[in-house]
Amino acid sequence: MIKKMITTLQISAVFIGTIVGAGLASGQEIKQFFSTYGYKSFIGIFICCMLYISTYYIIVNLSQKHNLKSYNDLIMLISPGLLGKATHIFTTLFLISSASIILAGSGALIHQYFNVSKWVGLIIMAFLAVIFLFRDTKGLIEINSIIVPSLFLVIITVFILYLFFYDNMNISYVKSIKPYKSPWVLSCLLYGSFNILSSSGVMVPLSREINNFKMTYTGVVIGALGLTILSFIINLLLILNIPYIFNYEIPLLYVSNRFGGAIQVMLLAIIWLEMFSTEVSDVFSVSKTLEQKFKIPYKIACFLILTLAILISQIGFVNLITFLYPAFGAVGLIFIVQCFIFYFKNKCMF
């Protein structure tokens, strides 16, 4: 019984860790997709939670009943035609691009704060990634079992400190803060869809390996609720600091700067660890697809994807990513709609 509970919590940690990257941990994603819409953004975060729970009921079921090994298997089952092939190509392109950006970001972060070559930070992350990637799903569980609780600890610490030092933390004041954007429903749907499609590369093979629907799905539900609580806290902290957060690439650093250097160092460490967790998840997802589709041994596939990511990280491609991120959200939304159509057409298998 205790072993099952631990496994369930580990699954929830992997789910949270796969979705929470440096963007969410820094507050940048929450600012972009939620905080700028004012108090209604809290409804958007709740909608995302419901989207995770409902869509992953279908994904976990299909992964285990059809013995799916990668996101490619899932996509081609849900959408076997041309649209499915396009979704698979776009997902692969996005994950490799994401891995490249994270390596470049790691190099920049280490260079900025320790004044050493960017290659140092890049090579450190790539080397550590190989160690955990070679441990397969065990490696994913191990890193997220450490990083996710640490993330919650730091964010909750900042929140508690803020409660003591901030006077206007009440519903009426939050509602009075003027939103900077209006189409909040589309924003939350794109964000939720984006996360579901990108995280499926990890959750599909993990679901297959656990092969226990109740345990896996319970882990996803706990993870979705935990992620929602975390997002609520970050969103509240950011909304209370509008418009000042718009001047910072790492909004939570601005929020935490009044609490001293130690908190900021902890937050920067968490951001780097979340970058690392996402790097491992992205490379793992694509490597599993290469193993399944082209029969390339998993460890060789990891080396190939990491090498490609290192090469791409040296190229300036801001415009490519500016296009990829919103486009991937749109592709994810189409995929979610297809998931539900597939579910209602094939209810008998659920």
PDB file of N, CA and C in Angstrom, residues 41-130:
ATOM      1  N   SER A  41      -7.928  35.501 -14.861  1.00  0.00           N
ATOM      2  CA  SER A  41      -6.881  34.512 -15.145  1.00  0.00           C
ATOM      3  C   SER A  41      -6.951  33.320 -14.191  1.00  0.00           C
ATOM      4  N   PHE A  42      -7.493  33.534 -12.992  1.00  0.00           N
ATOM      5  CA  PHE A  42      -7.639  32.421 -12.042  1.00  0.00           C
ATOM      6  C   PHE A  42      -8.636  31.390 -12.566  1.00  0.00           C
ATOM      7  N   ILE A  43      -9.662  31.869 -13.252  1.00  0.00           N
ATOM      8  CA  ILE A  43     -10.622  30.954 -13.896  1.00  0.00           C
ATOM      9  C   ILE A  43      -9.905  30.181 -14.995  1.00  0.00           C
ATOM     10  N   GLY A  44      -9.034  30.884 -15.740  1.00  0.00           N
ATOM     11  CA  GLY A  44      -8.262  30.239 -16.811  1.00  0.00           C
ATOM     12  C   GLY A  44      -7.371  29.131 -16.284  1.00  0.00           C
ATOM     13  N   ILE A  45      -6.729  29.349 -15.147  1.00  0.00           N
ATOM     14  CA  ILE A  45      -5.871  28.326 -14.541  1.00  0.00           C
ATOM     15  C   ILE A  45      -6.698  27.108 -14.142  1.00  0.00           C
ATOM     16  N   PHE A  46      -7.905  27.361 -13.613  1.00  0.00           N
ATOM     17  CA  PHE A  46      -8.803  26.254 -13.235  1.00  0.00           C
ATOM     18  C   PHE A  46      -9.241  25.469 -14.470  1.00  0.00           C
ATOM     19  N   ILE A  47      -9.512  26.178 -15.574  1.00  0.00           N
ATOM     20  CA  ILE A  47      -9.895  25.507 -16.830  1.00  0.00           C
ATOM     21  C   ILE A  47      -8.752  24.603 -17.305  1.00  0.00           C
ATOM     22  N   CYS A  48      -7.509  25.095 -17.192  1.00  0.00           N
ATOM     23  CA  CYS A  48      -6.340  24.283 -17.555  1.00  0.00           C
ATOM     24  C   CYS A  48      -6.297  22.998 -16.739  1.00  0.00           C
ATOM     25  N   CYS A  49      -6.583  23.120 -15.443  1.00  0.00           N
ATOM     26  CA  CYS A  49      -6.584  21.947 -14.556  1.00  0.00           C
ATOM     27  C   CYS A  49      -7.597  20.913 -15.042  1.00  0.00           C
ATOM     28  N   MET A  50      -8.806  21.366 -15.371  1.00  0.00           N
ATOM     29  CA  MET A  50      -9.853  20.462 -15.853  1.00  0.00           C
ATOM     30  C   MET A  50      -9.455  19.830 -17.197  1.00  0.00           C
ATOM     31  N   LEU A  51      -8.762  20.620 -18.017  1.00  0.00           N
ATOM     32  CA  LEU A  51      -8.294  20.124 -19.316  1.00  0.00           C
ATOM     33  C   LEU A  51      -7.263  19.012 -19.126  1.00  0.00           C
ATOM     34  N   TYR A  52      -6.330  19.210 -18.193  1.00  0.00           N
ATOM     35  CA  TYR A  52      -5.321  18.185 -17.896  1.00  0.00           C
ATOM     36  C   TYR A  52      -5.994  16.889 -17.427  1.00  0.00           C
ATOM     37  N   ILE A  53      -6.903  17.024 -16.475  1.00  0.00           N
ATOM     38  CA  ILE A  53      -7.541  15.850 -15.863  1.00  0.00           C
ATOM     39  C   ILE A  53      -8.387  15.078 -16.872  1.00  0.00           C
ATOM     40  N   SER A  54      -9.187  15.800 -17.681  1.00  0.00           N
ATOM     41  CA  SER A  54     -10.080  15.136 -18.636  1.00  0.00           C
ATOM     42  C   SER A  54      -9.314  14.526 -19.811  1.00  0.00           C
ATOM     43  N   THR A  55      -8.333  15.267 -20.356  1.00  0.00           N
ATOM     44  CA  THR A  55      -7.589  14.764 -21.515  1.00  0.00           C
ATOM     45  C   THR A  55      -6.696  13.589 -21.128  1.00  0.00           C
ATOM     46  N   TYR A  56      -6.065  13.659 -19.950  1.00  0.00           N
ATOM     47  CA  TYR A  56      -5.175  12.577 -19.547  1.00  0.00           C
ATOM     48  C   TYR A  56      -5.922  11.311 -19.137  1.00  0.00           C
ATOM     49  N   TYR A  57      -7.228  11.428 -18.869  1.00  0.00           N
ATOM     50  CA  TYR A  57      -8.035  10.217 -18.676  1.00  0.00           C
ATOM     51  C   TYR A  57      -8.006   9.396 -19.966  1.00  0.00           C
ATOM     52  N   ILE A  58      -8.120  10.095 -21.097  1.00  0.00           N
ATOM     53  CA  ILE A  58      -8.086   9.441 -22.409  1.00  0.00           C
ATOM     54  C   ILE A  58      -6.677   8.945 -22.729  1.00  0.00           C
ATOM     55  N   ILE A  59      -5.669   9.795 -22.517  1.00  0.00           N
ATOM     56  CA  ILE A  59      -4.293   9.459 -22.899  1.00  0.00           C
ATOM     57  C   ILE A  59      -3.752   8.279 -22.107  1.00  0.00           C
ATOM     58  N   VAL A  60      -3.971   8.268 -20.794  1.00  0.00           N
ATOM     59  CA  VAL A  60      -3.480   7.165 -19.954  1.00  0.00           C
ATOM     60  C   VAL A  60      -4.171   5.859 -20.343  1.00  0.00           C
ATOM     61  N   ASN A  61      -5.477   5.939 -20.563  1.00  0.00           N
ATOM     62  CA  ASN A  61      -6.238   4.764 -20.991  1.00  0.00           C
ATOM     63  C   ASN A  61      -5.690   4.178 -22.283  1.00  0.00           C
ATOM     64  N   LEU A  62      -5.519   5.028 -23.282  1.00  0.00           N
ATOM     65  CA  LEU A  62      -5.042   4.573 -24.596  1.00  0.00           C
ATOM     66  C   LEU A  62      -3.614   4.042 -24.513  1.00  0.00           C
ATOM     67  N   SER A  63      -2.770   4.707 -23.728  1.00  0.00           N
ATOM     68  CA  SER A  63      -1.366   4.295 -23.605  1.00  0.00           C
ATOM     69  C   SER A  63      -1.244   2.881 -23.084  1.00  0.00           C
ATOM     70  N   GLN A  64      -2.102   2.540 -22.122  1.00  0.00           N
ATOM     71  CA  GLN A  64      -2.020   1.220 -21.503  1.00  0.00           C
ATOM     72  C   GLN A  64      -2.756   0.153 -22.310  1.00  0.00           C
ATOM     73  N   LYS A  65      -3.900   0.489 -22.859  1.00  0.00           N
ATOM     74  CA  LYS A  65      -4.684  -0.500 -23.611  1.00  0.00           C
ATOM     75  C   LYS A  65      -4.081  -0.818 -24.978  1.00  0.00           C
ATOM     76  N   HIS A  66      -3.381   0.145 -25.567  1.00  0.00           N
ATOM     77  CA  HIS A  66      -2.782  -0.055 -26.894  1.00  0.00           C
ATOM     78  C   HIS A  66      -1.266  -0.212 -26.828  1.00  0.00           C
ATOM     79  N   ASN A  67      -0.732  -0.286 -25.612  1.00  0.00           N
ATOM     80  CA  ASN A  67       0.713  -0.494 -25.413  1.00  0.00           C
ATOM     81  C   ASN A  67       1.539   0.529 -26.183  1.00  0.00           C
ATOM     82  N   LEU A  68       1.162   1.805 -26.045  1.00  0.00           N
ATOM     83  CA  LEU A  68       1.831   2.884 -26.770  1.00  0.00           C
ATOM     84  C   LEU A  68       3.207   3.164 -26.167  1.00  0.00           C
ATOM     85  N   LYS A  69       4.193   3.401 -27.030  1.00  0.00           N
ATOM     86  CA  LYS A  69       5.572   3.562 -26.561  1.00  0.00           C
ATOM     87  C   LYS A  69       6.090   4.998 -26.647  1.00  0.00           C
ATOM     88  N   SER A  70       5.396   5.869 -27.393  1.00  0.00           N
ATOM     89  CA  SER A  70       5.882   7.236 -27.572  1.00  0.00           C
ATOM     90  C   SER A  70       4.739   8.152 -27.983  1.00  0.00           C
ATOM     91  N   TYR A  71       5.034   9.466 -28.021  1.00  0.00           N
ATOM     92  CA  TYR A  71       4.005  10.419 -28.452  1.00  0.00           C
ATOM     93  C   TYR A  71       3.612  10.176 -29.902  1.00  0.00           C
ATOM     94  N   ASN A  72       4.524   9.621 -30.703  1.00  0.00           N
ATOM     95  CA  ASN A  72       4.186   9.315 -32.098  1.00  0.00           C
ATOM     96  C   ASN A  72       3.088   8.255 -32.169  1.00  0.00           C
ATOM     97  N   ASP A  73       3.196   7.229 -31.335  1.00  0.00           N
ATOM     98  CA  ASP A  73       2.156   6.194 -31.292  1.00  0.00           C
ATOM     99  C   ASP A  73       0.798   6.797 -30.942  1.00  0.00           C
ATOM    100  N   LEU A  74       0.798   7.678 -29.952  1.00  0.00           N
ATOM    101  CA  LEU A  74      -0.446   8.309 -29.507  1.00  0.00           C
ATOM    102  C   LEU A  74      -1.046   9.167 -30.612  1.00  0.00           C
ATOM    103  N   ILE A  75      -0.222   9.999 -31.230  1.00  0.00           N
ATOM    104  CA  ILE A  75      -0.705  10.905 -32.279  1.00  0.00           C
ATOM    105  C   ILE A  75      -1.270  10.123 -33.459  1.00  0.00           C
ATOM    106  N   MET A  76      -0.571   9.069 -33.873  1.00  0.00           N
ATOM    107  CA  MET A  76      -1.020   8.302 -35.040  1.00  0.00           C
ATOM    108  C   MET A  76      -2.259   7.456 -34.736  1.00  0.00           C
ATOM    109  N   LEU A  77      -2.471   7.108 -33.462  1.00  0.00           N
ATOM    110  CA  LEU A  77      -3.697   6.404 -33.081  1.00  0.00           C
ATOM    111  C   LEU A  77      -4.881   7.363 -33.113  1.00  0.00           C
ATOM    112  N   ILE A  78      -4.685   8.555 -32.560  1.00  0.00           N
ATOM    113  CA  ILE A  78      -5.753   9.552 -32.496  1.00  0.00           C
ATOM    114  C   ILE A  78      -6.044  10.148 -33.870  1.00  0.00           C
ATOM    115  N   SER A  79      -4.957  10.415 -34.630  1.00  0.00           N
ATOM    116  CA  SER A  79      -5.092  11.084 -35.924  1.00  0.00           C
ATOM    117  C   SER A  79      -4.178  10.416 -36.953  1.00  0.00           C
ATOM    118  N   PRO A  80      -4.627   9.309 -37.549  1.00  0.00           N
ATOM    119  CA  PRO A  80      -3.762   8.514 -38.430  1.00  0.00           C
ATOM    120  C   PRO A  80      -3.487   9.118 -39.811  1.00  0.00           C
ATOM    121  N   GLY A  81      -4.141  10.192 -40.159  1.00  0.00           N
ATOM    122  CA  GLY A  81      -3.996  10.775 -41.491  1.00  0.00           C
ATOM    123  C   GLY A  81      -2.869  11.787 -41.601  1.00  0.00           C
ATOM    124  N   LEU A  82      -2.984  12.659 -42.565  1.00  0.00           N
ATOM    125  CA  LEU A  82      -1.974  13.680 -42.845  1.00  0.00           C
ATOM    126  C   LEU A  82      -1.813  14.649 -41.682  1.00  0.00           C
ATOM    127  N   LEU A  83      -2.946  14.985 -41.046  1.00  0.00           N
ATOM    128  CA  LEU A  83      -2.898  15.908 -39.911  1.00  0.00           C
ATOM    129  C   LEU A  83      -2.075  15.317 -38.762  1.00  0.00           C
ATOM    130  N   GLY A  84      -2.205  14.012 -38.555  1.00  0.00           N
ATOM    131  CA  GLY A  84      -1.437  13.337 -37.516  1.00  0.00           C
ATOM    132  C   GLY A  84       0.060  13.376 -37.803  1.00  0.00           C
ATOM    133  N   LYS A  85       0.424  13.146 -39.081  1.00  0.00           N
ATOM    134  CA  LYS A  85       1.836  13.195 -39.466  1.00  0.00           C
ATOM    135  C   LYS A  85       2.408  14.601 -39.275  1.00  0.00           C
ATOM    136  N   ALA A  86       1.598  15.618 -39.620  1.00  0.00           N
ATOM    137  CA  ALA A  86       2.032  17.004 -39.444  1.00  0.00           C
ATOM    138  C   ALA A  86       2.208  17.330 -37.958  1.00  0.00           C
ATOM    139  N   THR A  87       1.288  16.823 -37.139  1.00  0.00           N
ATOM    140  CA  THR A  87       1.370  17.039 -35.684  1.00  0.00           C
ATOM    141  C   THR A  87       2.620  16.397 -35.119  1.00  0.00           C
ATOM    142  N   HIS A  88       2.937  15.182 -35.596  1.00  0.00           N
ATOM    143  CA  HIS A  88       4.131  14.477 -35.122  1.00  0.00           C
ATOM    144  C   HIS A  88       5.398  15.244 -35.493  1.00  0.00           C
ATOM    145  N   ILE A  89       5.487  15.706 -36.745  1.00  0.00           N
ATOM    146  CA  ILE A  89       6.664  16.456 -37.202  1.00  0.00           C
ATOM    147  C   ILE A  89       6.822  17.748 -36.402  1.00  0.00           C
ATOM    148  N   PHE A  90       5.711  18.442 -36.213  1.00  0.00           N
ATOM    149  CA  PHE A  90       5.749  19.715 -35.490  1.00  0.00           C
ATOM    150  C   PHE A  90       6.142  19.506 -34.025  1.00  0.00           C
ATOM    151  N   THR A  91       5.621  18.436 -33.418  1.00  0.00           N
ATOM    152  CA  THR A  91       5.952  18.129 -32.022  1.00  0.00           C
ATOM    153  C   THR A  91       7.431  17.820 -31.873  1.00  0.00           C
ATOM    154  N   THR A  92       7.966  17.022 -32.788  1.00  0.00           N
ATOM    155  CA  THR A  92       9.390  16.675 -32.762  1.00  0.00           C
ATOM    156  C   THR A  92      10.256  17.913 -32.938  1.00  0.00           C
ATOM    157  N   LEU A  93       9.871  18.758 -33.896  1.00  0.00           N
ATOM    158  CA  LEU A  93      10.614  19.996 -34.145  1.00  0.00           C
ATOM    159  C   LEU A  93      10.595  20.901 -32.919  1.00  0.00           C
ATOM    160  N   PHE A  94       9.428  20.983 -32.292  1.00  0.00           N
ATOM    161  CA  PHE A  94       9.305  21.833 -31.112  1.00  0.00           C
ATOM    162  C   PHE A  94      10.162  21.317 -29.952  1.00  0.00           C
ATOM    163  N   LEU A  95      10.124  20.017 -29.684  1.00  0.00           N
ATOM    164  CA  LEU A  95      10.869  19.440 -28.559  1.00  0.00           C
ATOM    165  C   LEU A  95      12.377  19.599 -28.742  1.00  0.00           C
ATOM    166  N   ILE A  96      12.855  19.399 -29.979  1.00  0.00           N
ATOM    167  CA  ILE A  96      14.289  19.578 -30.246  1.00  0.00           C
ATOM    168  C   ILE A  96      14.670  21.052 -30.095  1.00  0.00           C
ATOM    169  N   SER A  97      13.819  21.945 -30.593  1.00  0.00           N
ATOM    170  CA  SER A  97      14.075  23.382 -30.454  1.00  0.00           C
ATOM    171  C   SER A  97      14.091  23.786 -28.987  1.00  0.00           C
ATOM    172  N   SER A  98      13.148  23.243 -28.221  1.00  0.00           N
ATOM    173  CA  SER A  98      13.078  23.531 -26.787  1.00  0.00           C
ATOM    174  C   SER A  98      14.349  23.077 -26.073  1.00  0.00           C
ATOM    175  N   ALA A  99      14.814  21.866 -26.416  1.00  0.00           N
ATOM    176  CA  ALA A  99      16.052  21.341 -25.815  1.00  0.00           C
ATOM    177  C   ALA A  99      17.239  22.243 -26.151  1.00  0.00           C
ATOM    178  N   SER A 100      17.261  22.773 -27.363  1.00  0.00           N
ATOM    179  CA  SER A 100      18.346  23.662 -27.797  1.00  0.00           C
ATOM    180  C   SER A 100      18.327  24.978 -27.035  1.00  0.00           C
ATOM    181  N   ILE A 101      17.136  25.542 -26.886  1.00  0.00           N
ATOM    182  CA  ILE A 101      16.982  26.811 -26.173  1.00  0.00           C
ATOM    183  C   ILE A 101      17.426  26.671 -24.724  1.00  0.00           C
ATOM    184  N   ILE A 102      17.064  25.542 -24.100  1.00  0.00           N
ATOM    185  CA  ILE A 102      17.411  25.322 -22.692  1.00  0.00           C
ATOM    186  C   ILE A 102      18.924  25.207 -22.525  1.00  0.00           C
ATOM    187  N   LEU A 103      19.593  24.502 -23.436  1.00  0.00           N
ATOM    188  CA  LEU A 103      21.057  24.403 -23.363  1.00  0.00           C
ATOM    189  C   LEU A 103      21.698  25.784 -23.499  1.00  0.00           C
ATOM    190  N   ALA A 104      21.189  26.568 -24.435  1.00  0.00           N
ATOM    191  CA  ALA A 104      21.711  27.932 -24.625  1.00  0.00           C
ATOM    192  C   ALA A 104      21.443  28.777 -23.387  1.00  0.00           C
ATOM    193  N   GLY A 105      20.245  28.605 -22.810  1.00  0.00           N
ATOM    194  CA  GLY A 105      19.872  29.347 -21.601  1.00  0.00           C
ATOM    195  C   GLY A 105      20.733  28.984 -20.410  1.00  0.00           C
ATOM    196  N   SER A 106      21.062  27.711 -20.297  1.00  0.00           N
ATOM    197  CA  SER A 106      21.930  27.257 -19.208  1.00  0.00           C
ATOM    198  C   SER A 106      23.304  27.904 -19.324  1.00  0.00           C
ATOM    199  N   GLY A 107      23.823  27.925 -20.551  1.00  0.00           N
ATOM    200  CA  GLY A 107      25.116  28.556 -20.788  1.00  0.00           C
ATOM    201  C   GLY A 107      25.090  30.039 -20.447  1.00  0.00           C
ATOM    202  N   ALA A 108      24.010  30.719 -20.829  1.00  0.00           N
ATOM    203  CA  ALA A 108      23.881  32.159 -20.574  1.00  0.00           C
ATOM    204  C   ALA A 108      23.766  32.450 -19.079  1.00  0.00           C
ATOM    205  N   LEU A 109      22.989  31.604 -18.362  1.00  0.00           N
ATOM    206  CA  LEU A 109      22.787  31.796 -16.926  1.00  0.00           C
ATOM    207  C   LEU A 109      24.089  31.626 -16.151  1.00  0.00           C
ATOM    208  N   ILE A 110      24.842  30.572 -16.472  1.00  0.00           N
ATOM    209  CA  ILE A 110      26.127  30.320 -15.805  1.00  0.00           C
ATOM    210  C   ILE A 110      27.134  31.434 -16.138  1.00  0.00           C
ATOM    211  N   HIS A 111      27.109  31.865 -17.395  1.00  0.00           N
ATOM    212  CA  HIS A 111      28.019  32.934 -17.831  1.00  0.00           C
ATOM    213  C   HIS A 111      27.713  34.251 -17.109  1.00  0.00           C
ATOM    214  N   GLN A 112      26.417  34.560 -16.966  1.00  0.00           N
ATOM    215  CA  GLN A 112      26.002  35.823 -16.362  1.00  0.00           C
ATOM    216  C   GLN A 112      26.366  35.902 -14.881  1.00  0.00           C
ATOM    217  N   TYR A 113      26.194  34.795 -14.149  1.00  0.00           N
ATOM    218  CA  TYR A 113      26.374  34.848 -12.699  1.00  0.00           C
ATOM    219  C   TYR A 113      27.738  34.359 -12.218  1.00  0.00           C
ATOM    220  N   PHE A 114      28.474  33.645 -13.062  1.00  0.00           N
ATOM    221  CA  PHE A 114      29.788  33.150 -12.638  1.00  0.00           C
ATOM    222  C   PHE A 114      30.921  33.625 -13.552  1.00  0.00           C
ATOM    223  N   ASN A 115      30.535  34.376 -14.601  1.00  0.00           N
ATOM    224  CA  ASN A 115      31.515  34.977 -15.522  1.00  0.00           C
ATOM    225  C   ASN A 115      32.482  33.950 -16.118  1.00  0.00           C
ATOM    226  N   VAL A 116      31.936  32.813 -16.533  1.00  0.00           N
ATOM    227  CA  VAL A 116      32.732  31.797 -17.222  1.00  0.00           C
ATOM    228  C   VAL A 116      32.136  31.598 -18.613  1.00  0.00           C
ATOM    229  N   SER A 117      32.843  30.857 -19.448  1.00  0.00           N
ATOM    230  CA  SER A 117      32.375  30.616 -20.810  1.00  0.00           C
ATOM    231  C   SER A 117      30.976  29.976 -20.807  1.00  0.00           C
ATOM    232  N   LYS A 118      30.164  30.372 -21.802  1.00  0.00           N
ATOM    233  CA  LYS A 118      28.824  29.789 -21.937  1.00  0.00           C
ATOM    234  C   LYS A 118      28.879  28.273 -22.153  1.00  0.00           C
ATOM    235  N   TRP A 119      29.990  27.817 -22.725  1.00  0.00           N
ATOM    236  CA  TRP A 119      30.137  26.383 -22.972  1.00  0.00           C
ATOM    237  C   TRP A 119      30.185  25.585 -21.677  1.00  0.00           C
ATOM    238  N   VAL A 120      30.617  26.218 -20.581  1.00  0.00           N
ATOM    239  CA  VAL A 120      30.692  25.504 -19.297  1.00  0.00           C
ATOM    240  C   VAL A 120      29.296  25.086 -18.843  1.00  0.00           C
ATOM    241  N   GLY A 121      28.378  26.059 -18.832  1.00  0.00           N
ATOM    242  CA  GLY A 121      27.001  25.761 -18.427  1.00  0.00           C
ATOM    243  C   GLY A 121      26.321  24.786 -19.363  1.00  0.00           C
ATOM    244  N   LEU A 122      26.603  24.920 -20.650  1.00  0.00           N
ATOM    245  CA  LEU A 122      26.012  24.046 -21.657  1.00  0.00           C
ATOM    246  C   LEU A 122      26.484  22.601 -21.481  1.00  0.00           C
ATOM    247  N   ILE A 123      27.801  22.421 -21.329  1.00  0.00           N
ATOM    248  CA  ILE A 123      28.366  21.074 -21.195  1.00  0.00           C
ATOM    249  C   ILE A 123      27.957  20.422 -19.876  1.00  0.00           C
ATOM    250  N   ILE A 124      27.881  21.207 -18.798  1.00  0.00           N
ATOM    251  CA  ILE A 124      27.449  20.668 -17.494  1.00  0.00           C
ATOM    252  C   ILE A 124      26.045  20.089 -17.613  1.00  0.00           C
ATOM    253  N   MET A 125      25.135  20.877 -18.217  1.00  0.00           N
ATOM    254  CA  MET A 125      23.757  20.396 -18.343  1.00  0.00           C
ATOM    255  C   MET A 125      23.678  19.170 -19.250  1.00  0.00           C
ATOM    256  N   ALA A 126      24.382  19.184 -20.378  1.00  0.00           N
ATOM    257  CA  ALA A 126      24.351  18.050 -21.307  1.00  0.00           C
ATOM    258  C   ALA A 126      24.910  16.787 -20.646  1.00  0.00           C
ATOM    259  N   PHE A 127      25.990  16.931 -19.883  1.00  0.00           N
ATOM    260  CA  PHE A 127      26.613  15.785 -19.210  1.00  0.00           C
ATOM    261  C   PHE A 127      25.676  15.190 -18.158  1.00  0.00           C
ATOM    262  N   LEU A 128      25.078  16.054 -17.333  1.00  0.00           N
ATOM    263  CA  LEU A 128      24.148  15.566 -16.303  1.00  0.00           C
ATOM    264  C   LEU A 128      22.902  14.946 -16.941  1.00  0.00           C
ATOM    265  N   ALA A 129      22.463  15.527 -18.061  1.00  0.00           N
ATOM    266  CA  ALA A 129      21.289  14.996 -18.757  1.00  0.00           C
ATOM    267  C   ALA A 129      21.534  13.568 -19.221  1.00  0.00           C
ATOM    268  N   VAL A 130      22.736  13.300 -19.759  1.00  0.00           N
ATOM    269  CA  VAL A 130      23.077  11.952 -20.225  1.00  0.00           C
ATOM    270  C   VAL A 130      22.995  10.945 -19.083  1.00  0.00           C
TER     271      VAL A 130
END
